[in-house]
Each structure stands twice: as C-alpha cells, then as structure tokens.
C-alpha angles and dihedrals in degrees: 000000000000124000086235097078098054092040093052092044092051094046091051093045121103122228114262114274115260090211090061125117110295094219095053090044090054091051095045116097094221132251115280090210091051088050089052091049090052092047091053093047092049088053092053096254125127109236099237120176092255093049090048092048094048092041090053091052092045102045102026093084102048126246114351145142124238145154127237089254092054091050091046090053090051090049092051091050089049089049093241107160101230137129126231089245090057090050090053092046092048093048090051092047091050089049093050089049091053096248094113137027120222115220124208100213108128126026093224099051139035115222122205126208119208088207103073095183119111110272139130133251147215115219119201099210098195093052102031089234123149123204131182112249114234112252100262101157099262111183128191111210130187100031112178119249112268116249116266112289092018135098131197108257096190147321123240125195118204118183110201115214136187130183117257113245109271095016117137119239113236121215 
C-alpha cells in the first residue's frame, strides 16, 4: 500500500472533538496528526497543509537524518504537491523553531536531524550517511574563550568515517 492513502486520510481528518465522551477519549491513543498540529503550534508555527505534510514525512518514522532533496523525493513519492524551495523553507523554519537540528557535515549539502537534542554523529563520507553516535561520554576539553560579546552555544563532534578498501558493507 502506498504512503499516499494514509497521508491524505490524515490530512483530511479533523481533530477529535473535545466535547466527546471522556471515557472513550481516555482510551483513545491520540491522533498523530493532531499531535503534529499541536507540536507546530507550540513551536510558534501555523500548521499549514504543506507543513503538516512535510512534518508527517519527517517525524512519522522516528529519529533520522536527511537532506532537503531526500525529503523532497519522499514528498513526490507520496504525491504531496510541494516544490523543493518550499521543502528548504520548511526545513529552515522547523530548525529555527527547534523541531530540527541542522548538521554541518558536507559543504555541498545540509543535513537535518529530527532529534534536536545535543548529541554527536558519525558521517560515512563515501555514502553520505549520518548515524547517531552512541552516548559514550565524549568530553571536549580546552575550548578557547569565546570572542567578546559572544558565548559558546554548543559543541558538536562529528566523526568522519570511510570504508576500508575491500571491506563488506553490512545491511
């Protein structure tokens, strides 16, 4: 079954009625689209159809790393009517709102992480793949003093990897 049917059904669905039966509301798991609408509103973003569509594609599969082009390809496959420029704009709006984290890994592409918490990454250079680094207690000592009027907002460690010649790729 295509991703299109559930996406269209969710986008056309209405949020559950607040006046509904309290017992059935307590037993209901909640509507993922309603949760996304609330998440956008709490972040100061209006839940437009395009933001909801792209947000559904972004956050509906758990934590992951992708480029604007990757998200655009997913949107095209799901028959979401959106331009690449809109995908870029939406990713930057989500980043500014704290819903995404932009990663500076490769000079030619921006990667976005759906897990905006502070954590570190492995970057497989040959494949353009980003992976979360397990929490292994990395510390960065001896940071320079920030220039006057500035403060350090965070430190990100990216370990660049490449496959050894002759190594077998694991799935």
